[in-house]
Amino acid sequence: MAPKLELLPAVDVRDGQAVRLVHGESGSETSYGSPLEAALAWQSSGAEWLHLVDLDAAFGTGDNRALIRDVTDAMDIKVELSGGIRDDDTLAAALATGCTRVNLGTAALETPEWVAKVIAEHGDKIAVGLDVRGTTLRGRGWTRDGGDLYETLERLNAEGCARYVVTDIAKDGTLQGPNLELLRTVCAATDRPVVASGGVSSLDDLRAIAELVPLGVEGSIVGKALYAKAFTLEAALEAVSS
Ligand SMILES: O=C(O)c1ccccc1NCC(=O)[C@H](O)[C@H](O)COP(=O)(O)O
């Protein structure tokens, strides 16, 4: 039997609220209330992972560190933590939450030596978020261009990066379906596991991503579709369970 696709329901935090953005754009927020309540709801629905993003830290508009800590403290499940992790202090604070792993984005584009160092130090606890428009990477909360996807991927592969979280920004928060072609081409360019992110709208989208497990896709982040009640997390877990 093909290994199942992991699902990572998302809780993106802006100004203390769980929000969804469109194309990751600051100012496009729809608010969904308490991040802790959202995270607890995903956990009690059977999630094995939580994808937790501090959007203020990503955008450079402050941080939600205390709240992120409250959420991670309340979780019995694995947590992937993202947003504004760019130096020793922010990495130490992120790892001190007890999260299972962190996603580095901007740092992989702007301070590659530091990223190579922390990959060597922390191994599997470090994933790199490859957030793209076309094949151009975006950093600083997806607001600035940061180089070519495949050149960066080649460098990170050589540095031993354990895992990639791949987001097509044009799809993110739009409920327009994932970019399966992007996932296929990234999988062809690396032997590391890939987590898909952005655009999931239906159980069929999740089944289509699950078809890519043999190519190297390990998991899928699901945000807007769950908040918009396109399907339940229970149904999603069932849909990808074999
Ligand atoms: O992850 C980040 O650092 C980030 C930075 C700036 C804007 C958005 C950011 N993350 C968004 C996500 O990770 C979404 O939760 C995820 O892609 C889910 O997308 P969707 O299912 O389309 O809502």
mmCIF file of C-alpha atoms and ligand atoms in Angstrom:
data_model
loop_
_atom_site.group_PDB
_atom_site.id
_atom_site.type_symbol
_atom_site.label_atom_id
_atom_site.label_comp_id
_atom_site.label_asym_id
_atom_site.label_seq_id
_atom_site.Cartn_x
_atom_site.Cartn_y
_atom_site.Cartn_z
ATOM 1 C CA MET A 1 0.000 0.000 0.000
ATOM 2 C CA ALA A 2 1.294 3.497 -0.874
ATOM 3 C CA PRO A 3 2.237 5.463 2.251
ATOM 4 C CA LYS A 4 -0.450 7.928 3.186
ATOM 5 C CA LEU A 5 -0.176 11.663 2.660
ATOM 6 C CA GLU A 6 0.359 13.644 5.868
ATOM 7 C CA LEU A 7 -2.051 16.538 6.353
ATOM 8 C CA LEU A 8 -1.006 19.732 8.110
ATOM 9 C CA PRO A 9 -3.951 21.991 8.911
ATOM 10 C CA ALA A 10 -2.747 25.595 9.049
ATOM 11 C CA VAL A 11 -3.112 28.239 11.701
ATOM 12 C CA ASP A 12 -1.692 31.542 10.418
ATOM 13 C CA VAL A 13 -1.558 34.216 13.122
ATOM 14 C CA ARG A 14 -1.785 37.966 12.482
ATOM 15 C CA ASP A 15 -2.243 40.473 15.299
ATOM 16 C CA GLY A 16 -3.350 37.716 17.678
ATOM 17 C CA GLN A 17 -5.996 36.278 15.347
ATOM 18 C CA ALA A 18 -6.172 33.179 13.169
ATOM 19 C CA VAL A 19 -6.432 34.562 9.635
ATOM 20 C CA ARG A 20 -6.366 33.513 6.020
ATOM 21 C CA LEU A 21 -4.666 35.620 3.384
ATOM 22 C CA VAL A 22 -5.078 35.664 -0.403
ATOM 23 C CA HIS A 23 -1.766 35.157 -2.246
ATOM 24 C CA GLY A 24 -0.110 35.741 1.152
ATOM 25 C CA GLU A 25 -0.734 39.471 0.821
ATOM 26 C CA SER A 26 -0.687 41.597 3.930
ATOM 27 C CA GLY A 27 -4.033 43.402 4.182
ATOM 28 C CA SER A 28 -6.032 40.578 2.572
ATOM 29 C CA GLU A 29 -6.839 38.976 5.931
ATOM 30 C CA THR A 30 -10.087 37.251 6.781
ATOM 31 C CA SER A 31 -10.190 36.644 10.518
ATOM 32 C CA TYR A 32 -11.252 33.318 12.044
ATOM 33 C CA GLY A 33 -10.885 34.114 15.743
ATOM 34 C CA SER A 34 -8.697 32.450 18.331
ATOM 35 C CA PRO A 35 -5.593 30.642 17.010
ATOM 36 C CA LEU A 36 -5.615 28.400 20.076
ATOM 37 C CA GLU A 37 -9.229 27.361 19.495
ATOM 38 C CA ALA A 38 -8.502 26.654 15.825
ATOM 39 C CA ALA A 39 -5.430 24.567 16.682
ATOM 40 C CA LEU A 40 -7.303 22.616 19.363
ATOM 41 C CA ALA A 41 -10.138 21.982 16.907
ATOM 42 C CA TRP A 42 -7.735 20.528 14.310
ATOM 43 C CA GLN A 43 -6.083 18.437 16.988
ATOM 44 C CA SER A 44 -9.377 17.005 18.235
ATOM 45 C CA SER A 45 -10.412 16.277 14.635
ATOM 46 C CA GLY A 46 -7.490 13.871 14.391
ATOM 47 C CA ALA A 47 -4.663 15.960 12.915
ATOM 48 C CA GLU A 48 -1.183 14.567 13.491
ATOM 49 C CA TRP A 49 0.466 17.844 12.463
ATOM 50 C CA LEU A 50 -0.196 21.553 12.851
ATOM 51 C CA HIS A 51 1.316 24.120 10.456
ATOM 52 C CA LEU A 52 1.628 27.260 12.586
ATOM 53 C CA VAL A 53 2.684 30.586 11.033
ATOM 54 C CA ASP A 54 3.554 33.847 12.757
ATOM 55 C CA LEU A 55 2.603 36.215 9.932
ATOM 56 C CA ASP A 56 3.639 39.342 11.830
ATOM 57 C CA ALA A 57 7.131 37.914 12.217
ATOM 58 C CA ALA A 58 7.127 37.022 8.503
ATOM 59 C CA PHE A 59 6.020 40.529 7.468
ATOM 60 C CA GLY A 60 8.232 42.335 10.005
ATOM 61 C CA THR A 61 5.228 43.878 11.772
ATOM 62 C CA GLY A 62 6.037 42.517 15.224
ATOM 63 C CA ASP A 63 5.454 38.997 16.427
ATOM 64 C CA ASN A 64 2.977 36.728 18.202
ATOM 65 C CA ARG A 65 5.630 34.867 20.142
ATOM 66 C CA ALA A 66 3.692 34.479 23.417
ATOM 67 C CA LEU A 67 0.590 33.289 21.626
ATOM 68 C CA ILE A 68 2.578 30.893 19.433
ATOM 69 C CA ARG A 69 4.047 29.491 22.646
ATOM 70 C CA ASP A 70 0.557 29.062 24.144
ATOM 71 C CA VAL A 71 -0.538 27.144 21.050
ATOM 72 C CA THR A 72 2.516 24.880 20.909
ATOM 73 C CA ASP A 73 2.211 24.212 24.669
ATOM 74 C CA ALA A 74 -1.394 23.081 24.165
ATOM 75 C CA MET A 75 -0.569 20.667 21.318
ATOM 76 C CA ASP A 76 -0.005 16.934 21.778
ATOM 77 C CA ILE A 77 0.598 16.662 18.029
ATOM 78 C CA LYS A 78 3.603 17.615 15.885
ATOM 79 C CA VAL A 79 4.018 21.282 15.067
ATOM 80 C CA GLU A 80 5.736 22.848 12.045
ATOM 81 C CA LEU A 81 6.514 26.463 12.877
ATOM 82 C CA SER A 82 7.032 29.177 10.271
ATOM 83 C CA GLY A 83 7.402 32.933 9.983
ATOM 84 C CA GLY A 84 10.330 35.242 10.608
ATOM 85 C CA ILE A 85 12.877 32.607 11.657
ATOM 86 C CA ARG A 86 15.997 34.251 10.278
ATOM 87 C CA ASP A 87 18.819 34.268 12.836
ATOM 88 C CA ASP A 88 20.135 32.559 15.960
ATOM 89 C CA ASP A 89 17.717 34.342 18.311
ATOM 90 C CA THR A 90 14.552 33.671 16.326
ATOM 91 C CA LEU A 91 15.616 30.079 15.658
ATOM 92 C CA ALA A 92 16.355 29.481 19.351
ATOM 93 C CA ALA A 93 12.973 30.953 20.326
ATOM 94 C CA ALA A 94 11.205 28.799 17.728
ATOM 95 C CA LEU A 95 12.936 25.576 18.782
ATOM 96 C CA ALA A 96 12.339 26.412 22.466
ATOM 97 C CA THR A 97 8.593 26.107 21.847
ATOM 98 C CA GLY A 98 9.147 22.366 21.497
ATOM 99 C CA CYS A 99 7.941 22.387 17.892
ATOM 100 C CA THR A 100 8.866 19.374 15.786
ATOM 101 C CA ARG A 101 10.462 21.434 13.037
ATOM 102 C CA VAL A 102 10.783 24.950 11.707
ATOM 103 C CA ASN A 103 10.476 26.368 8.196
ATOM 104 C CA LEU A 104 13.112 28.823 7.060
ATOM 105 C CA GLY A 105 12.188 31.008 4.112
ATOM 106 C CA THR A 106 13.817 34.428 3.808
ATOM 107 C CA ALA A 107 17.004 33.241 5.512
ATOM 108 C CA ALA A 108 17.562 30.613 2.822
ATOM 109 C CA LEU A 109 17.616 33.437 0.275
ATOM 110 C CA GLU A 110 19.422 36.188 2.193
ATOM 111 C CA THR A 111 21.812 34.403 4.577
ATOM 112 C CA PRO A 112 22.655 31.082 2.911
ATOM 113 C CA GLU A 113 25.794 30.537 5.044
ATOM 114 C CA TRP A 114 23.749 30.729 8.232
ATOM 115 C CA VAL A 115 21.162 28.336 6.793
ATOM 116 C CA ALA A 116 23.883 25.842 5.811
ATOM 117 C CA LYS A 117 25.215 26.069 9.392
ATOM 118 C CA VAL A 118 21.848 25.444 11.061
ATOM 119 C CA ILE A 119 21.007 22.608 8.649
ATOM 120 C CA ALA A 120 24.285 20.978 9.714
ATOM 121 C CA GLU A 121 23.469 21.585 13.399
ATOM 122 C CA HIS A 122 19.785 20.708 13.511
ATOM 123 C CA GLY A 123 19.230 18.313 10.591
ATOM 124 C CA ASP A 124 15.628 17.146 10.348
ATOM 125 C CA LYS A 125 14.357 19.979 12.547
ATOM 126 C CA ILE A 126 14.968 22.394 9.695
ATOM 127 C CA ALA A 127 12.798 22.563 6.580
ATOM 128 C CA VAL A 128 13.094 25.239 3.932
ATOM 129 C CA GLY A 129 10.013 26.923 2.553
ATOM 130 C CA LEU A 130 10.292 27.397 -1.209
ATOM 131 C CA ASP A 131 7.651 30.058 -1.838
ATOM 132 C CA VAL A 132 7.454 30.863 -5.526
ATOM 133 C CA ARG A 133 5.819 32.988 -8.153
ATOM 134 C CA GLY A 134 6.545 31.103 -11.345
ATOM 135 C CA THR A 135 10.035 29.842 -10.612
ATOM 136 C CA THR A 136 11.144 32.937 -8.672
ATOM 137 C CA LEU A 137 11.476 32.570 -4.914
ATOM 138 C CA ARG A 138 9.957 35.212 -2.647
ATOM 139 C CA GLY A 139 11.154 36.251 0.812
ATOM 140 C CA ARG A 140 10.281 38.811 3.515
ATOM 141 C CA GLY A 141 6.687 37.577 3.863
ATOM 142 C CA TRP A 142 6.645 36.798 0.131
ATOM 143 C CA THR A 143 7.101 40.488 -0.761
ATOM 144 C CA ARG A 144 10.578 40.404 -2.350
ATOM 145 C CA ASP A 145 12.196 38.360 -5.092
ATOM 146 C CA GLY A 146 14.939 36.068 -3.862
ATOM 147 C CA GLY A 147 16.394 34.117 -6.751
ATOM 148 C CA ASP A 148 15.714 31.076 -8.866
ATOM 149 C CA LEU A 149 13.882 28.093 -7.387
ATOM 150 C CA TYR A 150 15.985 25.393 -9.018
ATOM 151 C CA GLU A 151 19.370 27.014 -8.378
ATOM 152 C CA THR A 152 18.468 27.450 -4.718
ATOM 153 C CA LEU A 153 17.148 23.903 -4.503
ATOM 154 C CA GLU A 154 20.405 22.535 -5.924
ATOM 155 C CA ARG A 155 22.392 24.483 -3.335
ATOM 156 C CA LEU A 156 20.159 23.355 -0.447
ATOM 157 C CA ASN A 157 20.283 19.733 -1.619
ATOM 158 C CA ALA A 158 24.076 19.914 -1.518
ATOM 159 C CA GLU A 159 23.936 21.410 1.988
ATOM 160 C CA GLY A 160 21.838 18.508 3.232
ATOM 161 C CA CYS A 161 18.482 20.232 3.662
ATOM 162 C CA ALA A 162 16.109 17.564 4.996
ATOM 163 C CA ARG A 163 12.780 18.736 3.587
ATOM 164 C CA TYR A 164 11.068 21.404 1.483
ATOM 165 C CA VAL A 165 7.706 23.087 1.893
ATOM 166 C CA VAL A 166 6.668 24.236 -1.577
ATOM 167 C CA THR A 167 4.099 26.994 -2.038
ATOM 168 C CA ASP A 168 2.796 28.431 -5.285
ATOM 169 C CA ILE A 169 1.940 31.936 -4.054
ATOM 170 C CA ALA A 170 -0.438 32.469 -6.985
ATOM 171 C CA LYS A 171 -2.557 29.618 -5.589
ATOM 172 C CA ASP A 172 -2.242 30.331 -1.882
ATOM 173 C CA GLY A 173 -5.508 31.152 -0.121
ATOM 174 C CA THR A 174 -7.454 31.092 -3.413
ATOM 175 C CA LEU A 175 -9.136 27.674 -3.304
ATOM 176 C CA GLN A 176 -8.060 27.229 -6.949
ATOM 177 C CA GLY A 177 -6.372 23.864 -6.531
ATOM 178 C CA PRO A 178 -2.699 23.009 -5.969
ATOM 179 C CA ASN A 179 0.021 23.440 -8.591
ATOM 180 C CA LEU A 180 0.648 19.751 -9.248
ATOM 181 C CA GLU A 181 3.125 20.446 -12.047
ATOM 182 C CA LEU A 182 5.283 22.532 -9.703
ATOM 183 C CA LEU A 183 5.230 19.711 -7.152
ATOM 184 C CA ARG A 184 6.243 17.191 -9.828
ATOM 185 C CA THR A 185 9.156 19.309 -11.057
ATOM 186 C CA VAL A 186 10.417 20.016 -7.536
ATOM 187 C CA CYS A 187 10.228 16.302 -6.688
ATOM 188 C CA ALA A 188 12.228 15.558 -9.834
ATOM 189 C CA ALA A 189 14.912 17.999 -8.666
ATOM 190 C CA THR A 190 15.375 16.587 -5.166
ATOM 191 C CA ASP A 191 15.376 13.290 -3.308
ATOM 192 C CA ARG A 192 14.154 15.002 -0.102
ATOM 193 C CA PRO A 193 10.516 14.911 0.999
ATOM 194 C CA VAL A 194 8.284 17.716 -0.197
ATOM 195 C CA VAL A 195 5.325 19.233 1.651
ATOM 196 C CA ALA A 196 2.771 20.838 -0.669
ATOM 197 C CA SER A 197 1.175 24.133 0.262
ATOM 198 C CA GLY A 198 -1.339 26.493 -1.251
ATOM 199 C CA GLY A 199 -4.599 26.258 -3.101
ATOM 200 C CA VAL A 200 -6.178 23.049 -1.809
ATOM 201 C CA SER A 201 -9.920 23.381 -2.387
ATOM 202 C CA SER A 202 -11.427 19.898 -2.315
ATOM 203 C CA LEU A 203 -10.958 16.290 -1.312
ATOM 204 C CA ASP A 204 -10.141 15.568 -4.960
ATOM 205 C CA ASP A 205 -7.248 18.055 -4.731
ATOM 206 C CA LEU A 206 -5.924 16.121 -1.744
ATOM 207 C CA ARG A 207 -6.342 12.825 -3.579
ATOM 208 C CA ALA A 208 -4.418 14.320 -6.534
ATOM 209 C CA ILE A 209 -1.582 15.389 -4.198
ATOM 210 C CA ALA A 210 -1.648 11.917 -2.595
ATOM 211 C CA GLU A 211 -0.980 10.462 -6.070
ATOM 212 C CA LEU A 212 2.387 12.247 -5.896
ATOM 213 C CA VAL A 213 3.517 10.439 -2.730
ATOM 214 C CA PRO A 214 5.542 7.926 -4.772
ATOM 215 C CA LEU A 215 7.364 10.898 -6.372
ATOM 216 C CA GLY A 216 8.365 12.336 -2.996
ATOM 217 C CA VAL A 217 5.438 14.411 -1.763
ATOM 218 C CA GLU A 218 5.116 13.656 1.920
ATOM 219 C CA GLY A 219 2.389 15.992 3.082
ATOM 220 C CA SER A 220 0.010 18.795 2.300
ATOM 221 C CA ILE A 221 -0.801 21.943 4.209
ATOM 222 C CA VAL A 222 -4.487 22.823 4.181
ATOM 223 C CA GLY A 223 -5.679 26.267 5.182
ATOM 224 C CA LYS A 224 -8.496 28.172 3.555
ATOM 225 C CA ALA A 225 -10.491 25.075 2.557
ATOM 226 C CA LEU A 226 -10.871 24.022 6.193
ATOM 227 C CA TYR A 227 -11.817 27.514 7.397
ATOM 228 C CA ALA A 228 -14.268 27.914 4.500
ATOM 229 C CA LYS A 229 -15.719 24.487 5.433
ATOM 230 C CA ALA A 230 -15.185 23.093 1.928
ATOM 231 C CA PHE A 231 -14.730 19.761 3.747
ATOM 232 C CA THR A 232 -14.016 18.613 7.262
ATOM 233 C CA LEU A 233 -10.584 17.628 8.481
ATOM 234 C CA GLU A 234 -11.997 14.209 9.382
ATOM 235 C CA ALA A 235 -13.101 13.701 5.753
ATOM 236 C CA ALA A 236 -9.712 14.923 4.503
ATOM 237 C CA LEU A 237 -7.826 12.491 6.736
ATOM 238 C CA GLU A 238 -10.069 9.679 5.551
ATOM 239 C CA ALA A 239 -9.549 10.668 1.888
ATOM 240 C CA VAL A 240 -5.749 10.363 2.102
ATOM 241 C CA SER A 241 -5.518 7.460 4.511
ATOM 242 C CA SER A 242 -4.521 4.780 2.007
HETATM 243 O O1 LIG B 1 4.613 30.691 5.802
HETATM 244 C C1 LIG B 1 4.970 31.881 5.760
HETATM 245 O O2 LIG B 1 6.056 32.262 6.248
HETATM 246 C C2 LIG B 1 4.092 32.918 5.098
HETATM 247 C C3 LIG B 1 4.598 34.189 4.896
HETATM 248 C C4 LIG B 1 3.807 35.164 4.283
HETATM 249 C C5 LIG B 1 2.530 34.866 3.876
HETATM 250 C C6 LIG B 1 2.010 33.586 4.068
HETATM 251 C C7 LIG B 1 2.788 32.625 4.679
HETATM 252 N N1 LIG B 1 2.309 31.344 4.877
HETATM 253 C C8 LIG B 1 1.014 30.935 4.464
HETATM 254 C C9 LIG B 1 0.840 29.482 4.640
HETATM 255 O O3 LIG B 1 1.694 28.725 5.011
HETATM 256 C C10 LIG B 1 -0.568 28.964 4.376
HETATM 257 O O4 LIG B 1 -1.069 28.585 5.627
HETATM 258 C C11 LIG B 1 -0.574 27.760 3.499
HETATM 259 O O5 LIG B 1 0.117 28.003 2.314
HETATM 260 C C12 LIG B 1 -2.024 27.265 3.235
HETATM 261 O O6 LIG B 1 -2.570 27.769 2.027
HETATM 262 P P1 LIG B 1 -4.122 27.565 1.648
HETATM 263 O O7 LIG B 1 -4.461 26.115 1.858
HETATM 264 O O8 LIG B 1 -4.222 27.960 0.187
HETATM 265 O O9 LIG B 1 -4.913 28.472 2.547
#
